[in-house]
Coordinates of C-alpha atoms in Angstrom, one line a residue:
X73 CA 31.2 39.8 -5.0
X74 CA 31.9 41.2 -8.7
X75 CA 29.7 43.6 -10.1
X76 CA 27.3 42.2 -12.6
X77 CA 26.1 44.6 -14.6
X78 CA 23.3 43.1 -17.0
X79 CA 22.0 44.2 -20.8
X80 CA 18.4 45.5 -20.5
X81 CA 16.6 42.8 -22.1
X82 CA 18.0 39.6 -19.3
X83 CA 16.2 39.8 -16.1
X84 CA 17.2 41.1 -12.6
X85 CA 17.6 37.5 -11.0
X86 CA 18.5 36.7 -7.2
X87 CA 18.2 33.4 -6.3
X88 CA 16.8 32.4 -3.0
X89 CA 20.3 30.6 -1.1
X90 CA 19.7 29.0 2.3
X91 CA 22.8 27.0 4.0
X92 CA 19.8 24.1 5.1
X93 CA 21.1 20.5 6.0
X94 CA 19.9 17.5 4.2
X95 CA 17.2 15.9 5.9
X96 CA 18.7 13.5 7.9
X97 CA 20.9 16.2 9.8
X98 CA 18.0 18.2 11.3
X99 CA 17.0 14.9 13.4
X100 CA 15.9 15.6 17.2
X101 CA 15.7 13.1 19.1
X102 CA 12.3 12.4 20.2
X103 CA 10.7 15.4 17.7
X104 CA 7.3 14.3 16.7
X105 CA 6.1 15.4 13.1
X106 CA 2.5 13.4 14.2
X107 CA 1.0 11.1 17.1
X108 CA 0.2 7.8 16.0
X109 CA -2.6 6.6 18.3
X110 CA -2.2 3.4 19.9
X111 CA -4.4 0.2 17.9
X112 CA -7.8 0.4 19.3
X113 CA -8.4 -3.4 21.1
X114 CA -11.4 -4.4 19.2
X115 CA -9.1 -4.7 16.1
X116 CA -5.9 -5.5 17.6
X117 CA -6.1 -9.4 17.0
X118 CA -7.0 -8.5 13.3
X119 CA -4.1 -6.5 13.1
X120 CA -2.0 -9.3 14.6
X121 CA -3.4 -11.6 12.3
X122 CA -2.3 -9.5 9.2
X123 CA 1.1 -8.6 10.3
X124 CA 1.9 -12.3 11.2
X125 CA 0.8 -13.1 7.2
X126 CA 3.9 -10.6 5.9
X127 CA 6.8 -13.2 4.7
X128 CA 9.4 -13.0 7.2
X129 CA 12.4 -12.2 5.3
X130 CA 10.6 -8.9 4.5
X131 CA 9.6 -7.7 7.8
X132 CA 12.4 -5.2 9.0
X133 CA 14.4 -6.5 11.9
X134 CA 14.8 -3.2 13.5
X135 CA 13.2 0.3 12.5
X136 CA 14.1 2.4 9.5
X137 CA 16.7 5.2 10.6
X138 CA 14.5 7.9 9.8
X139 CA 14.9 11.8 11.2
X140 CA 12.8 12.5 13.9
X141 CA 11.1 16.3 13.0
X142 CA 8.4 18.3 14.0
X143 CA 5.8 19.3 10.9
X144 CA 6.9 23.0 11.0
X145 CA 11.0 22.7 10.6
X146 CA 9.6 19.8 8.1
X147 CA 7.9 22.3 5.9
X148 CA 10.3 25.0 6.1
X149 CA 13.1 22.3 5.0
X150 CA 11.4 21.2 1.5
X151 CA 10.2 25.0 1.1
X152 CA 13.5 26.7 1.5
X153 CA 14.5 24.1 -1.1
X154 CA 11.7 24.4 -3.5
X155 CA 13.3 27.9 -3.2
X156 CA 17.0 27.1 -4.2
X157 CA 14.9 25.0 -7.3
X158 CA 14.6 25.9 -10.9
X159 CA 12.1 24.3 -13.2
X160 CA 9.5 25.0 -15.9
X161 CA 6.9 26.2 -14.3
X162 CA 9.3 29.0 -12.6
X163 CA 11.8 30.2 -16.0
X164 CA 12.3 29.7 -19.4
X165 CA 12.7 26.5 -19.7
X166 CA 14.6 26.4 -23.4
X167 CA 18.1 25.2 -22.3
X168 CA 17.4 21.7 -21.8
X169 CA 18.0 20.3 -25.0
X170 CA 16.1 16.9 -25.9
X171 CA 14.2 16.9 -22.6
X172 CA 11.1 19.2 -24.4
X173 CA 10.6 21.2 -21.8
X174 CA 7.2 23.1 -22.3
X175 CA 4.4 23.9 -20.1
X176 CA 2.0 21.2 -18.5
X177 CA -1.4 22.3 -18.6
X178 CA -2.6 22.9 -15.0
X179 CA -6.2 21.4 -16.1
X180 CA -4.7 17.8 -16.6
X181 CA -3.0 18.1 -13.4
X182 CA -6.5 18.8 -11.9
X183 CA -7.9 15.5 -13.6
X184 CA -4.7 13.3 -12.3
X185 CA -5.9 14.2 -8.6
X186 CA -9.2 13.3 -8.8
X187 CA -10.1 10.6 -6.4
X188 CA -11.5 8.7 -8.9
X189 CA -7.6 8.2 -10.4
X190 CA -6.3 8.6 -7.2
X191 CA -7.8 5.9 -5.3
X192 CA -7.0 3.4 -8.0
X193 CA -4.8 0.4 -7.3
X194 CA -3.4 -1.8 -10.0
X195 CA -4.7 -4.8 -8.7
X196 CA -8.2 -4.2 -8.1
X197 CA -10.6 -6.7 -10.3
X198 CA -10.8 -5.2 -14.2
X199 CA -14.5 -4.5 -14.2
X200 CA -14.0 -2.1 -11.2
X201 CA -11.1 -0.1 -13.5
X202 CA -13.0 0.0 -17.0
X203 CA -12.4 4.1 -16.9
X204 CA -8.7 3.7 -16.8
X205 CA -8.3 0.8 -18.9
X206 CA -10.6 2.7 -21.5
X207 CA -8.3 5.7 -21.4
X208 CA -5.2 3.6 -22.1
X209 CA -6.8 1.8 -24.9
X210 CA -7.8 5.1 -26.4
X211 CA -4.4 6.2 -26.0
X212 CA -2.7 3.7 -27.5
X213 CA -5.7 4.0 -31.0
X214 CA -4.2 7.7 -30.5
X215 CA -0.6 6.8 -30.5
X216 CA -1.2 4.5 -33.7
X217 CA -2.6 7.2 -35.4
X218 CA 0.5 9.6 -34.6
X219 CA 3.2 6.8 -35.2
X220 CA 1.7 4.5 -38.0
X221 CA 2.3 1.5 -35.8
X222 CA -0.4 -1.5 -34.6
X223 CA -0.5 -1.8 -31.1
X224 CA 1.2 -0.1 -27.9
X225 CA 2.9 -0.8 -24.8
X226 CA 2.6 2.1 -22.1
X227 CA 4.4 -0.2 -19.8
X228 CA 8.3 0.8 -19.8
X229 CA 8.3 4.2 -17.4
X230 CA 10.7 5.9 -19.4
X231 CA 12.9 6.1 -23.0
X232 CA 15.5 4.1 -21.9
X233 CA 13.6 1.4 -20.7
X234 CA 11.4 1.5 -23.7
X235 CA 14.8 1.2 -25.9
X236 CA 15.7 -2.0 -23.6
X237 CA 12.3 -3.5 -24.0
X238 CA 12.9 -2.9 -27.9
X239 CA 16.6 -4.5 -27.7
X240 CA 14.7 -7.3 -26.0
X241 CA 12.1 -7.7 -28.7
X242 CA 15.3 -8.0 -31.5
X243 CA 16.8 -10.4 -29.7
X244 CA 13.3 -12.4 -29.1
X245 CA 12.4 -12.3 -32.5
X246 CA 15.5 -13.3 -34.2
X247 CA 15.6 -16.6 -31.4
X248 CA 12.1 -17.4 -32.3
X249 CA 13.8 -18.0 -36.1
X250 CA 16.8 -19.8 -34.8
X251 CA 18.8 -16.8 -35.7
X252 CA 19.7 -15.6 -32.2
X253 CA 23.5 -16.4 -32.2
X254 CA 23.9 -15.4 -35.2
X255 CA 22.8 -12.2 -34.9
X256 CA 24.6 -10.5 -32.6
X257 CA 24.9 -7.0 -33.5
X258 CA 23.4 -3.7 -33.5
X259 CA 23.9 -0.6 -35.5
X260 CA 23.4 3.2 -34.3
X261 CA 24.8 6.5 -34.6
X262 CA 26.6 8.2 -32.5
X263 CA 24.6 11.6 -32.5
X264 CA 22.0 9.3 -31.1
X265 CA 21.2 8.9 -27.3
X266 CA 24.0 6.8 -25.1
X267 CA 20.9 4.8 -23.8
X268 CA 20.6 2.8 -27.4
X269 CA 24.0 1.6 -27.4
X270 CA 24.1 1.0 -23.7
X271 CA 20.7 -1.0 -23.6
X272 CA 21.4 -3.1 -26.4
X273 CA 25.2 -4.2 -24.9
X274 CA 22.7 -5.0 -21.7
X275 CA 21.5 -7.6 -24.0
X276 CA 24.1 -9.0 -25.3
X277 CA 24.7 -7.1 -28.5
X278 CA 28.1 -5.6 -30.0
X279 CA 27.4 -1.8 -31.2
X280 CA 28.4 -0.8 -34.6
X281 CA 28.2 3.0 -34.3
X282 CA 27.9 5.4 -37.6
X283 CA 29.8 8.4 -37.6
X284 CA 28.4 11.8 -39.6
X285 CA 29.4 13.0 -43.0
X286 CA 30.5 16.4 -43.4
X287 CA 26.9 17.8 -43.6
X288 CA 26.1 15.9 -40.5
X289 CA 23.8 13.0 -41.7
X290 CA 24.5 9.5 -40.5
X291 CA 27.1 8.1 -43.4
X292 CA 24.9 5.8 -45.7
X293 CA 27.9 4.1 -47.1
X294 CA 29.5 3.3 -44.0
X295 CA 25.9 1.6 -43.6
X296 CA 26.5 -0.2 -46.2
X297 CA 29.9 -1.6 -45.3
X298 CA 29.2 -3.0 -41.7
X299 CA 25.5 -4.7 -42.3
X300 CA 25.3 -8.2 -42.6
X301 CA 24.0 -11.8 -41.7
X302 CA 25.1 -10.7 -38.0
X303 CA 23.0 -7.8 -38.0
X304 CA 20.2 -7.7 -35.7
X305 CA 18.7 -4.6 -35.4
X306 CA 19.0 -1.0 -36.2
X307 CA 18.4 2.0 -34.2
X308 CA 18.3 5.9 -34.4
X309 CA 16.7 9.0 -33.2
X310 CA 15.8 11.0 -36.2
X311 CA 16.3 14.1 -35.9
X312 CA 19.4 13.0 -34.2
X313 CA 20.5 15.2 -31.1
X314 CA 22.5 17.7 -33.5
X315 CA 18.4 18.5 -34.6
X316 CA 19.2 17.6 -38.2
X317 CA 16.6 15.3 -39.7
X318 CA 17.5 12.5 -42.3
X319 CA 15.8 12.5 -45.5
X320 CA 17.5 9.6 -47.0
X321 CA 16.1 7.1 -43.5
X322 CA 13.8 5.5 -45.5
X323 CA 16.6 3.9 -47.4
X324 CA 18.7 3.2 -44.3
X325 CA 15.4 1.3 -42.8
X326 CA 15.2 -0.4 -46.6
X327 CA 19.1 -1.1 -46.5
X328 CA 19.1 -3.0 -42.8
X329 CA 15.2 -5.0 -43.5
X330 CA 17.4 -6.7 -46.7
X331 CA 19.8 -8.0 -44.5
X332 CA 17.0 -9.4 -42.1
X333 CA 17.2 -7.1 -39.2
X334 CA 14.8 -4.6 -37.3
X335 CA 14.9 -1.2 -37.0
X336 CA 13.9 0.9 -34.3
X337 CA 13.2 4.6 -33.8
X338 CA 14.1 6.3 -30.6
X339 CA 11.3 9.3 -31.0
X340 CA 12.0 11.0 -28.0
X341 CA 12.5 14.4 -30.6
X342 CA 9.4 13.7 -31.9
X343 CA 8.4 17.6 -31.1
X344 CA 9.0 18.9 -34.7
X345 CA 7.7 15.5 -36.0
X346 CA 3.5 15.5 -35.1
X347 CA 1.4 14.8 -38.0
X348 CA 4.4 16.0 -40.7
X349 CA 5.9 11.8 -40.7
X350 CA 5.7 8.5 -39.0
X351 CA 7.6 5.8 -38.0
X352 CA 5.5 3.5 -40.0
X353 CA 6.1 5.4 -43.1
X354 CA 9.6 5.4 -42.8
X355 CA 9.9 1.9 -42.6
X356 CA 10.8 1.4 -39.0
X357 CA 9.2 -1.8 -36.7
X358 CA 9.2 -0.3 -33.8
X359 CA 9.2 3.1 -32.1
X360 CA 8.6 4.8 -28.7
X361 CA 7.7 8.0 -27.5
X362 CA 8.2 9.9 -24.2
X363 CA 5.0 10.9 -22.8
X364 CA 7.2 13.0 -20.6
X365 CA 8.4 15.2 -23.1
X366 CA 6.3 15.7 -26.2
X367 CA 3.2 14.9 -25.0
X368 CA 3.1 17.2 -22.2
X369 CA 3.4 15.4 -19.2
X370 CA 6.2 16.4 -16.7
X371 CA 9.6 15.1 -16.1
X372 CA 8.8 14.2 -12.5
X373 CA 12.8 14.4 -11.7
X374 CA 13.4 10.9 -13.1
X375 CA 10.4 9.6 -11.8
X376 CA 7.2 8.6 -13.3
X377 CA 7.5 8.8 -17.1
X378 CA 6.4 6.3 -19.8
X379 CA 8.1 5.5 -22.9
X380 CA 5.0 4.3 -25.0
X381 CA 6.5 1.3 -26.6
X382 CA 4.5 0.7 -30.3
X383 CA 5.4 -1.8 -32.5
X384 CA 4.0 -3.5 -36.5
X385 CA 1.3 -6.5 -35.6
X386 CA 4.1 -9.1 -37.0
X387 CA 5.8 -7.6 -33.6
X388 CA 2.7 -7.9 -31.4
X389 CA 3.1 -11.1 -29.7
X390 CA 6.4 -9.8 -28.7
X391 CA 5.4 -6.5 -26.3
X392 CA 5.7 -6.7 -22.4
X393 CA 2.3 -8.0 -20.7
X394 CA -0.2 -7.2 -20.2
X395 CA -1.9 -5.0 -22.9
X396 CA -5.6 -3.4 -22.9
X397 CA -7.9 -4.8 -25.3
X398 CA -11.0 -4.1 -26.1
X399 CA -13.0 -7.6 -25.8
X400 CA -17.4 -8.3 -25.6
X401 CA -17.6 -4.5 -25.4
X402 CA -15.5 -4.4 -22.1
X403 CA -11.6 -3.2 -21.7
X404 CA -9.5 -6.3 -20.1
X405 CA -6.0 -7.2 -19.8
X406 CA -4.3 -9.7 -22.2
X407 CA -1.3 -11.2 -20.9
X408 CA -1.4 -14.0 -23.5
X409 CA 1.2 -12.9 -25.9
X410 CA 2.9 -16.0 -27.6
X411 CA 6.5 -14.8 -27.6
X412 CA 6.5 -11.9 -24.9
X413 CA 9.6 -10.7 -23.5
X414 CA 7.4 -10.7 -19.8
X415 CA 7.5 -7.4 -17.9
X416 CA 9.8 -4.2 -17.8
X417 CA 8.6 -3.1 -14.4
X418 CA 5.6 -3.9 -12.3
X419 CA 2.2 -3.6 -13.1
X420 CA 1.0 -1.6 -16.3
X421 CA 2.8 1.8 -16.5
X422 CA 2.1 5.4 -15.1
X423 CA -1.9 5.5 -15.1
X424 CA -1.8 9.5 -14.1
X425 CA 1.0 9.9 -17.2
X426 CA -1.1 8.6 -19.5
X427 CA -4.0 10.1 -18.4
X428 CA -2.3 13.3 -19.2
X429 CA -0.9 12.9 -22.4
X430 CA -4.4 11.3 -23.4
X431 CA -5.8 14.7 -22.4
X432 CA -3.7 16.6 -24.2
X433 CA -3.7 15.0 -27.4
X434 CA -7.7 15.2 -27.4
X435 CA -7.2 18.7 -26.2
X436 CA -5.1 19.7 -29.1
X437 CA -7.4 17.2 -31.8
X438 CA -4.9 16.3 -35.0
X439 CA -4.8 20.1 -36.1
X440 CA -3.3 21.2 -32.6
X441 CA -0.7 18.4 -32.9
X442 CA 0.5 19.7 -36.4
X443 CA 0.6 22.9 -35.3
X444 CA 2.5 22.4 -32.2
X445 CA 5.6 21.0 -34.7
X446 CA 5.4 23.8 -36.9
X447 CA 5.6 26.2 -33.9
X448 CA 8.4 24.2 -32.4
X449 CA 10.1 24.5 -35.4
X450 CA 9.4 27.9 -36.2
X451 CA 10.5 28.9 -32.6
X452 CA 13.6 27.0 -33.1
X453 CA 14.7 28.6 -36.3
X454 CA 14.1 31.4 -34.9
X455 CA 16.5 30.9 -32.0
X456 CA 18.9 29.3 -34.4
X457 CA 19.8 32.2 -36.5
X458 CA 19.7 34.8 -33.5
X459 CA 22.3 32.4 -31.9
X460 CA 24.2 32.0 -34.9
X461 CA 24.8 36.5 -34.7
X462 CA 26.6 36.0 -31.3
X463 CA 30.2 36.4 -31.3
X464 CA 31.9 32.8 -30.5
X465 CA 29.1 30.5 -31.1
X466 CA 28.3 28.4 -33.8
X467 CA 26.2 25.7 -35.2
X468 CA 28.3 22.8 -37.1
X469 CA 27.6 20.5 -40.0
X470 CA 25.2 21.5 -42.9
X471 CA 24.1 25.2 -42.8
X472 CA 20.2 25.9 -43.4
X473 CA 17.5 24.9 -41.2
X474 CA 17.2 22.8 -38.5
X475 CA 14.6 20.8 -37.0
X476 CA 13.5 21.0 -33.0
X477 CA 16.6 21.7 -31.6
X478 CA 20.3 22.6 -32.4
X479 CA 23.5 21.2 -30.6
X480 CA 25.7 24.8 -30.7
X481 CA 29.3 24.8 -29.9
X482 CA 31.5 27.8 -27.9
X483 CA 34.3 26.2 -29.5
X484 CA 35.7 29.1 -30.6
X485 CA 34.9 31.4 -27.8
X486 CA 36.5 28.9 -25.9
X487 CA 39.7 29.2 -28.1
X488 CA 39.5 33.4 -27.8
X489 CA 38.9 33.4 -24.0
X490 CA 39.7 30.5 -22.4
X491 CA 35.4 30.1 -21.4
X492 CA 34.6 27.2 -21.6
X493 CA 30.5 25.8 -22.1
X494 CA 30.7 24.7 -18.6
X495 CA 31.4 28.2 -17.8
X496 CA 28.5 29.6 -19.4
X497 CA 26.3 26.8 -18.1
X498 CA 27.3 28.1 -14.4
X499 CA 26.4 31.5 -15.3
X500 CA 23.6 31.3 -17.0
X501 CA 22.1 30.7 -13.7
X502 CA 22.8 34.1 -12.5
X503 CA 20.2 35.0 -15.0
X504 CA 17.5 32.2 -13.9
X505 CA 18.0 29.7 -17.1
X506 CA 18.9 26.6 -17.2
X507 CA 21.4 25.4 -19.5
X508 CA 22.3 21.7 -21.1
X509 CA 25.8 20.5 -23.0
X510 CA 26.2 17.8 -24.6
X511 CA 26.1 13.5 -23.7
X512 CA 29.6 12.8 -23.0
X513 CA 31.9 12.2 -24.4
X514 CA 31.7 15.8 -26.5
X515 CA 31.3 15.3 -30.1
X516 CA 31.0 18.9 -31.3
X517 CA 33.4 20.7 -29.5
X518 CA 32.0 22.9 -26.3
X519 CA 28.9 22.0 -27.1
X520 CA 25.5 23.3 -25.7
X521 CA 21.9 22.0 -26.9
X522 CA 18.9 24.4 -27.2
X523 CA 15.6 23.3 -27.6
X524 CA 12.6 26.2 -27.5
X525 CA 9.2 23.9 -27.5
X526 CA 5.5 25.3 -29.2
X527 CA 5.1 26.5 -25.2
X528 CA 7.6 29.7 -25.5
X529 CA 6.8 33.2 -27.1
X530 CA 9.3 35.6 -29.1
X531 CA 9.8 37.2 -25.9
X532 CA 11.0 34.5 -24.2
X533 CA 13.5 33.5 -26.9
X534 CA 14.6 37.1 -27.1
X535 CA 15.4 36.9 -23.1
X536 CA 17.2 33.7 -23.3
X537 CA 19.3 35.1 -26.2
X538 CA 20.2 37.9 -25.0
X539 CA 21.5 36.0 -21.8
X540 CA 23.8 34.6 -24.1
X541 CA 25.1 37.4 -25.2
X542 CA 25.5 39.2 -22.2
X543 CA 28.0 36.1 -21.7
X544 CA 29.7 36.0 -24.6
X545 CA 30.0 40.0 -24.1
X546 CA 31.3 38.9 -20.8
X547 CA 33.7 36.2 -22.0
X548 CA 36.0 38.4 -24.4
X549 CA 36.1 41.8 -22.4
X550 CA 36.0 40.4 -18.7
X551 CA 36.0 36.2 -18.8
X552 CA 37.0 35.9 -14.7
X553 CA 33.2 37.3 -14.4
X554 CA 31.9 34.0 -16.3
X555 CA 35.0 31.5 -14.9
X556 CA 34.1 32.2 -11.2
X557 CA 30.1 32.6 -11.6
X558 CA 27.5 31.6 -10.4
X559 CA 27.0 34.9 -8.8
X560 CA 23.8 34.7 -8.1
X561 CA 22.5 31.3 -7.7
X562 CA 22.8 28.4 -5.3
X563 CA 24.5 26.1 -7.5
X564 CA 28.8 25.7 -7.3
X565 CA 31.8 25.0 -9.2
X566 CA 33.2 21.0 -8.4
X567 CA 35.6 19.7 -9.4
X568 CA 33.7 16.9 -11.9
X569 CA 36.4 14.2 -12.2
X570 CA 36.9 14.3 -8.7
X571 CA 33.2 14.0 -7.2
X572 CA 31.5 12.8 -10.8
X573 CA 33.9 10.6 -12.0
X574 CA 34.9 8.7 -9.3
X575 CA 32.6 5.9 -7.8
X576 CA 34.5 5.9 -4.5
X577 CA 32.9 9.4 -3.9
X578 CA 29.4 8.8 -5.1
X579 CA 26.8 8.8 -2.4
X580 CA 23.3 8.1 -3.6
X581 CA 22.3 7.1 -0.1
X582 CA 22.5 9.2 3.7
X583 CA 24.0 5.4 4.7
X584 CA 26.2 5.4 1.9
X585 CA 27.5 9.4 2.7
X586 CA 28.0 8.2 6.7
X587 CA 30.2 5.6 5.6
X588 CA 32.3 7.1 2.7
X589 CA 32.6 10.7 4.6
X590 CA 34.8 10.7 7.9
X591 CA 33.2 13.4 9.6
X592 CA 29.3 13.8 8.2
X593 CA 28.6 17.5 7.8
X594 CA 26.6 19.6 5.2
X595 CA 28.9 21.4 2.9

């Protein structure tokens, strides 16, 4: 191994690496993790009688090929891996640009494990889950207040499903006026997510995408040339992912509403946004937000987020079912919505999600929220022009301030040194950071994307900064220390286009890995 020699502001970092199989490899044959007592006589018939209920085509022919493992090797399995694991409860979390990383208060985790949420089941009778359906009603007069909208959807469990159940509502609309032929296309930009292009073609639509000016702002006349009759909707993140905000969206909004389509906002940066400007003033239909991200609920890996769908009451009749609505002073589900696209996913969204960013908000009141934009703007100006002093980085499009977040580019480091961002992203966890790019394909040339939340202090910037240096110091006066790293870490170099790119290698499931690999083994 190289000598790393480290600046004395990064930290002294030595990540936990154990060489442990996947699950499925440490099965024993006949290793019990518990005993599972035989069924007691008195209720065996009972039993019988329940199992013989279950629709045949989805009782298992044979057993699930699980591991067999004792409790012990079981705990030392997910613990050496929860060693191998960053996240951000364990570093600075700032290098996960648009995710908002930022700290989850440990007091709303305590309220989502109460019994009395836990024990909850989505099909018990509505009078016997009035708490619940009172905090997602609340919510959602919370959420109205934030965006400007009428009425919310917690349903979709996640942004992109939120931007498909918004793609689905254009397409409703415009066939509930005999327009739905017609309009077949959708306009967005290309500094927006990939999941508002890709969601709309799911639905049918063609995507018109809008390239940036020379400052970096979604080009207005280009706008202006590709509306029309055949224009269904329109829909951006604003700020886009570069963290530049568009003044001028009011008249884009104003531009697409005279040719008779809908826009609508993909608010997942929302960070630098609370209580400063809404959707609704800005003359979008519809919006979402990610509970997951701004609202301080966690990411869960992918798992159980919400994307709270809100839309304008012409739009109403239109959301997934059901909602909660407040009827005879009692909270019930309405599932009567003339047009309604039907459901996005089962049942009514992520109860313990919402529960959390319901706490949060009335933690923070409307004062808190404000201030947790200006901090995350302050915190990211900060960052910006400390970045902007390291030798090969750079920040393109219009100088000045940005919003939430900045998309940076080693594009000339890159030229100098031959390091590329991928390089850095490798080594920056040999200092205990995490470290995002770019959506592919790259726009801004060896990009990287930074976004330092309300959660982080001056300290904590300084540290990730000076990481940054320390590789960019590394890159021009010794680059085979940042082209081979990690050093450190657990994490290694692949070969992407190989393993990433290639479908014929992908193995999402232990089956899938026995079939595609010749002889099984952990690598």
């Amino acid at each position: 191994m190289k000598k790393i020699v480290a600046n004395e502001k990064t930290r002294d970092f030595q990540q936990a690496k154990w060489n442990e199989p996947i699950i499925f490899e440490l099965h024993q044959q006949g290793e019990k993790g518990v005993e599972v007592p035989p069924v007691h006589p008195s209720i065996e018939s009972e039993v019988g009688d329940a199992l013989s209920s279950i629709p045949s085509h989805v009782v298992r022919k044979k057993k699930p090929n699980l591991p067999e493992i004792g409790q012990a090797r079981v705990l030392r399995h997910y613990l050496r891996l929860s060693q191998e694991t960053l996240g951000s409860d364990f570093n600075v979390e700032i290098g996960q640009g648009t995710c908002t990383m930022k700290y989850i208060p440990k007091i709303n985790e305590m309220l989502i494990r109460s019994p009395k949420i836990m024990a909850l089941h989505p099909l018990q009778d509505e009078n016997t889950v009035q708490g619940i359906l009172e905090i997602m009603h609340n919510l959602d007069l919370c959420m109205r207040e934030i965006s400007g909208m009428d009425h919310f959807s917690f349903q979709p469990s996640g942004g992109t499903q939120a931007l498909f159940a918004m793609a689905s509502i254009v397409r409703k609309y415009h066939e509930s006026r005999g327009e739905g032929e017609q309009r077949d296309e959708i306009i967005t930009t290309i500094f927006s997510h990939p999941s508002q292009a890709a969601t709309a073609v799911v639905k049918g639509y063609k995507i018109i995408t809008l390239h940036p000016d020379e400052d970096g702002f979604p080009d207005i006349e280009k706008l202006k040339e590709v509306v029309s009759e055949r224009t269904a909707g329109f829909v951006v993140a604003n700020p886009e992912d570069t963290g530049i905000f568009n003044p001028k969206i009011k008249e884009f909004t104003k531009i697409v509403h005279e040719a008779g389509g809908i826009c609508y906002y993909d608010q997942a940066n929302a960070n630098g946004l609370l209580g400063i400007t809404r959707a609704r003033d800005a003359g979008f239909d519809m919006c979402f937000f990610n509970l997951h991200k701004t609202f301080a609920a966690p990411h869960m890996c992918g798992g159980p987020a919400t994307g709270a769908l809100g839309v304008t009451g012409e739009l109403k009749e239109f959301l997934p079912v059901p909602i909660v609505e407040l009827k005879d002073d009692a909270y019930a589900l309405n599932y009567d919505l003339k047009h309604t696209i039907g459901k996005v996913r089962s049942f009514h969204g992520v109860a313990q999600t919402m529960l959390r960013a319901y706490a949060w908000i009335r933690a923070l009141g409307a004062k808190g929220l404000k201030e947790v934009a200006k901090i995350a703007v302050l915190n990211n100006n900060y960052m910006y022009h400390k970045v902007l002093k390291i030798k090969g980085a750079s920040a393109p499009y219009v100088d000045g301030n940005r919003l939430e977040q900045v998309r940076y580019s080693w594009g000339q480091m890159t030229k100098e040194t031959g390091v590329t961002t991928e390089d850095v992203q490798r080594r920056m966890t040999d200092f205990g950071h995490h470290y995002w790019t770019s959506h592919h394909p790259y726009i801004v040339k060896q990009p990287f994307t930074l976004e330092p939340t309300e959660s982080y202090s001056k300290a904590d910037l300084d540290e990730y900064v000076a990481a940054l240096e320390q590789i960019s110091h590394e890159a021009y006066n010794n680059p085979e220390i940042v082209k081979t790293a990690p050093h450190r870490s657990t994490i290694h170099k692949i070969d992407e286009q190989d393993y990433l790119d290639n479908p014929n290698k992908w193995c999402i499931t232990w089956r899938a890995y026995k079939k595609k690999a010749k002889e099984p083994k952990f690598v």
